N, CA and C atoms as an extended XYZ file, in Angstrom:
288
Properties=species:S:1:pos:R:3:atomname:S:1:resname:S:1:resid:I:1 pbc="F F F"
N         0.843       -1.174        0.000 N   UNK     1
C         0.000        0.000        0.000 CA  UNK     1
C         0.891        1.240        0.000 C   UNK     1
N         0.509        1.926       -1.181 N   UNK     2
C         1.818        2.987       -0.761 CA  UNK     2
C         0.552        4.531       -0.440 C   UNK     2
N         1.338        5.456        0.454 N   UNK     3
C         0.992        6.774        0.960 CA  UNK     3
C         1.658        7.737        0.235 C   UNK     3
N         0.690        8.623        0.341 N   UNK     4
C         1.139       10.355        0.100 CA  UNK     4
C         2.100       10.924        1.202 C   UNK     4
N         3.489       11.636        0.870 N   UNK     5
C         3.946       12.552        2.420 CA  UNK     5
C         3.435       14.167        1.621 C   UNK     5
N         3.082       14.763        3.030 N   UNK     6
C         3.289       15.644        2.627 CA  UNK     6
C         3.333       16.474        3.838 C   UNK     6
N         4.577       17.599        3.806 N   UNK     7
C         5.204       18.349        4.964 CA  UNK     7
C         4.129       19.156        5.317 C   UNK     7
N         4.074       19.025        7.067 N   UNK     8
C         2.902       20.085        7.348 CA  UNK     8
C         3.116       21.743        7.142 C   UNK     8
N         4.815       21.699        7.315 N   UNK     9
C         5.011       23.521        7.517 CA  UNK     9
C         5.476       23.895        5.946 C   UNK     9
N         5.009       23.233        4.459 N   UNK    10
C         5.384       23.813        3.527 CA  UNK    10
C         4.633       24.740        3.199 C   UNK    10
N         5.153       25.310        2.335 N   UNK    11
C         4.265       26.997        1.533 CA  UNK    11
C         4.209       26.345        0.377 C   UNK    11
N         4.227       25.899        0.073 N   UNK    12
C         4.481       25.026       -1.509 CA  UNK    12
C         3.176       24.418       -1.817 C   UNK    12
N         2.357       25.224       -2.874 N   UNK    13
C         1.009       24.297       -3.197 CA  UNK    13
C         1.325       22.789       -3.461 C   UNK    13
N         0.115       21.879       -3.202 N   UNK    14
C         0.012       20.968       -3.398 CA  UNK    14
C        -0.292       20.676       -5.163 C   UNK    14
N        -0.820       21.508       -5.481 N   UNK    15
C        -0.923       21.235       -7.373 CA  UNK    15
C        -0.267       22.536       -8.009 C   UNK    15
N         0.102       22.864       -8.964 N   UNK    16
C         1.190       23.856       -9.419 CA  UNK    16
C        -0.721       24.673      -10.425 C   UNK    16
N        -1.186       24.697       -9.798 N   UNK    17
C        -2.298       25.617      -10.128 CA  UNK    17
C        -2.397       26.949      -10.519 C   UNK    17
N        -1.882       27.256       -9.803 N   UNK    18
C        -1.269       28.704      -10.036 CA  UNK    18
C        -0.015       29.247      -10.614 C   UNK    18
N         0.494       28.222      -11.600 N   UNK    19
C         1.525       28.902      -12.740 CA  UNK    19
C         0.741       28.746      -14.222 C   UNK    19
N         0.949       30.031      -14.984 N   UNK    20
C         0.343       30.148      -15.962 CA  UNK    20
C         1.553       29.749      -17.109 C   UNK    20
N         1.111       29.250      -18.430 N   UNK    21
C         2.310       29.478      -19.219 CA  UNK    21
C         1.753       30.917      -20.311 C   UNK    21
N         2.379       31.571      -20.446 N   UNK    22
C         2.386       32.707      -20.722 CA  UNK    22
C         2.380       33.046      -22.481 C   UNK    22
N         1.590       33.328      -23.361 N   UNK    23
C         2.412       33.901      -24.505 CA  UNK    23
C         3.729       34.359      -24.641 C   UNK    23
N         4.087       35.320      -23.667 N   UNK    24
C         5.588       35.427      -23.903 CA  UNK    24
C         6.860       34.465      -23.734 C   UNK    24
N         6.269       32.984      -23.504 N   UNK    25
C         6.842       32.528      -23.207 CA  UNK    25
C         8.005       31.893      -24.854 C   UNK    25
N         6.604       31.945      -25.558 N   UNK    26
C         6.896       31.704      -27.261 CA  UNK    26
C         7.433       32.942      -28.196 C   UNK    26
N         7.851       34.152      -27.264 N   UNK    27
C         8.470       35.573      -27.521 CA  UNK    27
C        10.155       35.163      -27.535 C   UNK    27
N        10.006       34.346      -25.943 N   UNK    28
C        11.255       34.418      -26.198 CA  UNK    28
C        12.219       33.080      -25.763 C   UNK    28
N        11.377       32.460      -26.577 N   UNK    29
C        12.067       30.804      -27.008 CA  UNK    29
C        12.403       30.770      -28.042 C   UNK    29
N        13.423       30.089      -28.480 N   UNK    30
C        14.509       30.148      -29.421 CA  UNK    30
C        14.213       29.634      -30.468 C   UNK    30
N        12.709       29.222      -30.707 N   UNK    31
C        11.919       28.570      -31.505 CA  UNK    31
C        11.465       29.330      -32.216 C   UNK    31
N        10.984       30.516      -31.340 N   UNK    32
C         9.926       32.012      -32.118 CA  UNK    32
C        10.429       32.115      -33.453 C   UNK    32
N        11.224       32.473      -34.227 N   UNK    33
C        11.321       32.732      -35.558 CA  UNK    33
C        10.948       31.602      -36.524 C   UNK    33
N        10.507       30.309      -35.693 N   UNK    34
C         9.783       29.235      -36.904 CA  UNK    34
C         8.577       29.396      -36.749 C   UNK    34
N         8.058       30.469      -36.251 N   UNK    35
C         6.577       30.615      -36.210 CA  UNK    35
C         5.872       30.829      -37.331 C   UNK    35
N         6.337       31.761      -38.716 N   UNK    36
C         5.877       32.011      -39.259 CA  UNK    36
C         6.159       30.730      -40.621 C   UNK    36
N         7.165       29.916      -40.674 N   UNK    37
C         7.216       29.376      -41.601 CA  UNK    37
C         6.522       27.538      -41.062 C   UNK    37
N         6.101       27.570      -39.531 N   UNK    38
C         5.729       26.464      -39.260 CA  UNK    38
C         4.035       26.828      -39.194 C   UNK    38
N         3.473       27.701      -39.205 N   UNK    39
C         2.324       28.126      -39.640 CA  UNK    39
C         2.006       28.378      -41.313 C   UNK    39
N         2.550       28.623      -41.609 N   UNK    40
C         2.650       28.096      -43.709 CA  UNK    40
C         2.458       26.600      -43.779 C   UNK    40
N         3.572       25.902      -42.950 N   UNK    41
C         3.992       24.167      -43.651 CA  UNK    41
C         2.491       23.463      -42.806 C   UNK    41
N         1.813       24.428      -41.753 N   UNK    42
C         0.666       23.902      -41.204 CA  UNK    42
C        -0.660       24.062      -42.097 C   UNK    42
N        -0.465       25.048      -42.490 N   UNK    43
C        -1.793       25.401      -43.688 CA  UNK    43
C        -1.648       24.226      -44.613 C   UNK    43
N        -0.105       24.230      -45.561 N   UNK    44
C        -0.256       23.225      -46.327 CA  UNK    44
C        -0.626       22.013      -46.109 C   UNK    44
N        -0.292       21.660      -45.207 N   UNK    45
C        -0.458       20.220      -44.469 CA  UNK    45
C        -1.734       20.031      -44.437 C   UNK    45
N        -2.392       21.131      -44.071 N   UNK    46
C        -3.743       20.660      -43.437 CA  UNK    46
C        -4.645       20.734      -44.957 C   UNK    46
N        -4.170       21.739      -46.333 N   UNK    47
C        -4.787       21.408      -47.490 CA  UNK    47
C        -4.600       20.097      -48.046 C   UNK    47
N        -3.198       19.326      -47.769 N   UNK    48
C        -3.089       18.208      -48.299 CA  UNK    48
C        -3.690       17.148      -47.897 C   UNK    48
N        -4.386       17.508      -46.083 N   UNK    49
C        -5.031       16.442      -45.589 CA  UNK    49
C        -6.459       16.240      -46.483 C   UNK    49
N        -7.183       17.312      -46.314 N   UNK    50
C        -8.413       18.086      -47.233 CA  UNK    50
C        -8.367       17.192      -48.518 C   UNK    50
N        -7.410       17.414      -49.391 N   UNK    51
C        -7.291       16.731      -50.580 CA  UNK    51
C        -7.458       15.206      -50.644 C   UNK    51
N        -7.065       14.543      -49.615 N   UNK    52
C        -6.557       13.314      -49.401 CA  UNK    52
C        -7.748       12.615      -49.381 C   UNK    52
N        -8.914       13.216      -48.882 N   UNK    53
C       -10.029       12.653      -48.737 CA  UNK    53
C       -10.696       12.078      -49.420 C   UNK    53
N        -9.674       12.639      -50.962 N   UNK    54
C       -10.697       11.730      -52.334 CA  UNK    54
C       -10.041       10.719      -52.498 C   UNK    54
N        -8.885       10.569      -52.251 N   UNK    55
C        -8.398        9.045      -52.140 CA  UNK    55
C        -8.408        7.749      -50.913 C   UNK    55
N        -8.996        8.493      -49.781 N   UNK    56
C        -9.415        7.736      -48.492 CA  UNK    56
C       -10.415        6.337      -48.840 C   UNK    56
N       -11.410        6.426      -49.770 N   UNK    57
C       -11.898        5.698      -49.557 CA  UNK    57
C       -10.992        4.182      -50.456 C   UNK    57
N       -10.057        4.665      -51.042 N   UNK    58
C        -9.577        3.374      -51.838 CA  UNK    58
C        -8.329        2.561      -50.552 C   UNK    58
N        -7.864        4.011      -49.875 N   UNK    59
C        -7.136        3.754      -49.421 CA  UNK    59
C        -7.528        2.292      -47.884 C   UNK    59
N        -8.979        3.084      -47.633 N   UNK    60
C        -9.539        1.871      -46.510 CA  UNK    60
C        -9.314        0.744      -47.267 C   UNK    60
N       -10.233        0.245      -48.752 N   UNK    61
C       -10.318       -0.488      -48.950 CA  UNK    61
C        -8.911       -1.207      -49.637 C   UNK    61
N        -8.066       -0.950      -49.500 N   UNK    62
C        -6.111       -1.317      -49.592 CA  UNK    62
C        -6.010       -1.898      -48.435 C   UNK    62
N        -6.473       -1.172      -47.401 N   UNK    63
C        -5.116       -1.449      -46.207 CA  UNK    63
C        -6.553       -1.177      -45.153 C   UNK    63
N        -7.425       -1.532      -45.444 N   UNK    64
C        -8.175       -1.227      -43.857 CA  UNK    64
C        -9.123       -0.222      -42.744 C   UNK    64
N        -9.634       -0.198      -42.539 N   UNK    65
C       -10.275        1.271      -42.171 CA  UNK    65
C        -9.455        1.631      -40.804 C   UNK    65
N        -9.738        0.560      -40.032 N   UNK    66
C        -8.752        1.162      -38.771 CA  UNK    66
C        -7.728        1.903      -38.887 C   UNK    66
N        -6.521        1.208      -39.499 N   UNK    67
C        -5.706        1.865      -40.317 CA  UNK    67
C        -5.359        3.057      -40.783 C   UNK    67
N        -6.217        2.753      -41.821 N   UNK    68
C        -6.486        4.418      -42.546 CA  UNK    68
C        -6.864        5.691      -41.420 C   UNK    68
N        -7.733        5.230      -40.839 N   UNK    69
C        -8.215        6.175      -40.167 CA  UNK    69
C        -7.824        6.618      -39.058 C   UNK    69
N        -6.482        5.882      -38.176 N   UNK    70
C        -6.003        6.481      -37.514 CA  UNK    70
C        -5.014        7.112      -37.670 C   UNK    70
N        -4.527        6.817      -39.194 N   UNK    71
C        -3.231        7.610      -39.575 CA  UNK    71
C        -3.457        8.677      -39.964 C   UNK    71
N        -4.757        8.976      -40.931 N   UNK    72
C        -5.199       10.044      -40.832 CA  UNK    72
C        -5.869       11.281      -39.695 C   UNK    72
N        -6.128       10.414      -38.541 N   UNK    73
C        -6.582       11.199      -37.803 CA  UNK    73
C        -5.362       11.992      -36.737 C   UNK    73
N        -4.579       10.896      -37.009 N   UNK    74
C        -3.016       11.770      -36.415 CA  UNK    74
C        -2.469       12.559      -37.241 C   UNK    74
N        -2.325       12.024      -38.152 N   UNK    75
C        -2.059       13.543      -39.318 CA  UNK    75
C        -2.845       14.498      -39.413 C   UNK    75
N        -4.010       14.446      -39.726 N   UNK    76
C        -4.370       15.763      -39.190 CA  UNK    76
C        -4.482       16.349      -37.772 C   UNK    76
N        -4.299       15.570      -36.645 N   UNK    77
C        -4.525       16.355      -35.619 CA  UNK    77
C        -2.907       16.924      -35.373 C   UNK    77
N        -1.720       16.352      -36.148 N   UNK    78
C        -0.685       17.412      -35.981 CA  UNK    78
C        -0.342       18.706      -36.931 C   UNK    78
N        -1.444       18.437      -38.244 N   UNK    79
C        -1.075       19.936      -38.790 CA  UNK    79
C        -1.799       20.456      -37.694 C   UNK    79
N        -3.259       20.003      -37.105 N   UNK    80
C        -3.982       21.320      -36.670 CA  UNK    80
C        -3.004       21.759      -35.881 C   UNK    80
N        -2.176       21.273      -34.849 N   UNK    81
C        -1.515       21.381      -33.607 CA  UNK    81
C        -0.674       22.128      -34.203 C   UNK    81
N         0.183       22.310      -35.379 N   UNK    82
C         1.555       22.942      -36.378 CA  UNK    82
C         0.471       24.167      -36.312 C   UNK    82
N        -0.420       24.389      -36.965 N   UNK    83
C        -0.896       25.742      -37.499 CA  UNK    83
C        -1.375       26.566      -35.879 C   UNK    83
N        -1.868       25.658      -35.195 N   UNK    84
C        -2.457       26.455      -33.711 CA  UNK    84
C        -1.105       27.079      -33.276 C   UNK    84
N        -0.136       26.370      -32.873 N   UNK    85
C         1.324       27.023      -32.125 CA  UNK    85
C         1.426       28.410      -33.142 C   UNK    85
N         1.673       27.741      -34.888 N   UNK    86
C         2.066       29.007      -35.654 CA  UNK    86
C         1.104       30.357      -35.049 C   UNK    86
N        -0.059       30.118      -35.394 N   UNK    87
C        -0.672       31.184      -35.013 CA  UNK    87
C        -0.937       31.691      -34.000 C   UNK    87
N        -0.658       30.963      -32.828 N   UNK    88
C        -0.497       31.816      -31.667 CA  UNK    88
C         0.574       32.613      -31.538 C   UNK    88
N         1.819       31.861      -32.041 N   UNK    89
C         3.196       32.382      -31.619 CA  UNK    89
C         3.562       33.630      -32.471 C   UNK    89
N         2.738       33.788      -33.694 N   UNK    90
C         2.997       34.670      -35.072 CA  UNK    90
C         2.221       36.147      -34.003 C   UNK    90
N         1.032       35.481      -33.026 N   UNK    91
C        -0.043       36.723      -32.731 CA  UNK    91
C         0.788       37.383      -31.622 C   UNK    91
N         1.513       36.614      -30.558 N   UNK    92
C         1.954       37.209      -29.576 CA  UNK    92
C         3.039       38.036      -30.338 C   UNK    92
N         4.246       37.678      -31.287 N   UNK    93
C         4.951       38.283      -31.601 CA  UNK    93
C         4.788       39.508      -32.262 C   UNK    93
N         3.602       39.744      -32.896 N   UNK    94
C         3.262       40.707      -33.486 CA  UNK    94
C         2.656       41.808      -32.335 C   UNK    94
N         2.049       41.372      -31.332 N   UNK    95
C         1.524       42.278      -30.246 CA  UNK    95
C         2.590       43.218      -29.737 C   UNK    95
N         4.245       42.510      -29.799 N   UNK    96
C         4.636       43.243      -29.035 CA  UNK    96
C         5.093       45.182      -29.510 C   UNK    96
């Protein structure tokens, strides 16, 4: 059976609740200048997913629906994820 410790005289929250991550945090990470060209390769991505759709259905019937459909559903859920960062990181930088 294992237990929780936890010190009676800490100041130290028990859940980190109260740290925010910040827009500026993508100001000034060393990443910021791929914002604008990883928000492009996200658009494209996400037109090529779009496109792909007219060949999905041959593609189930090749190789499977499960398959198909989870590869596609990870591919697109990382352009969306490529274009969301771009465009957040493109908006904060421009605010300043």
């Amino acid at each position: 059976m294992s237990s929780i410790y936890f010190e009676s005289n800490s100041n130290r929250p028990v859940t980190d609740r109260g740290r925010r991550v910040d827009a500026t945090s993508a100001i000034e990470s060393t990443i910021a200048p791929l914002a604008m060209p990883g928000l492009i390769l996200g658009l494209i991505l996400l037109g090529l997913g779009v496109t792909a759709l007219v060949r999905l259905g041959d593609w189930v019937g090749n190789y499977g629906s499960v398959l198909v459909v989870l590869a596609y559903v990870l591919y697109m859920a990382a352009a969306v994820r490529l274009v969301l960062w771009g465009a957040i990181s493109v908006r904060s930088l421009h605010r300043r």
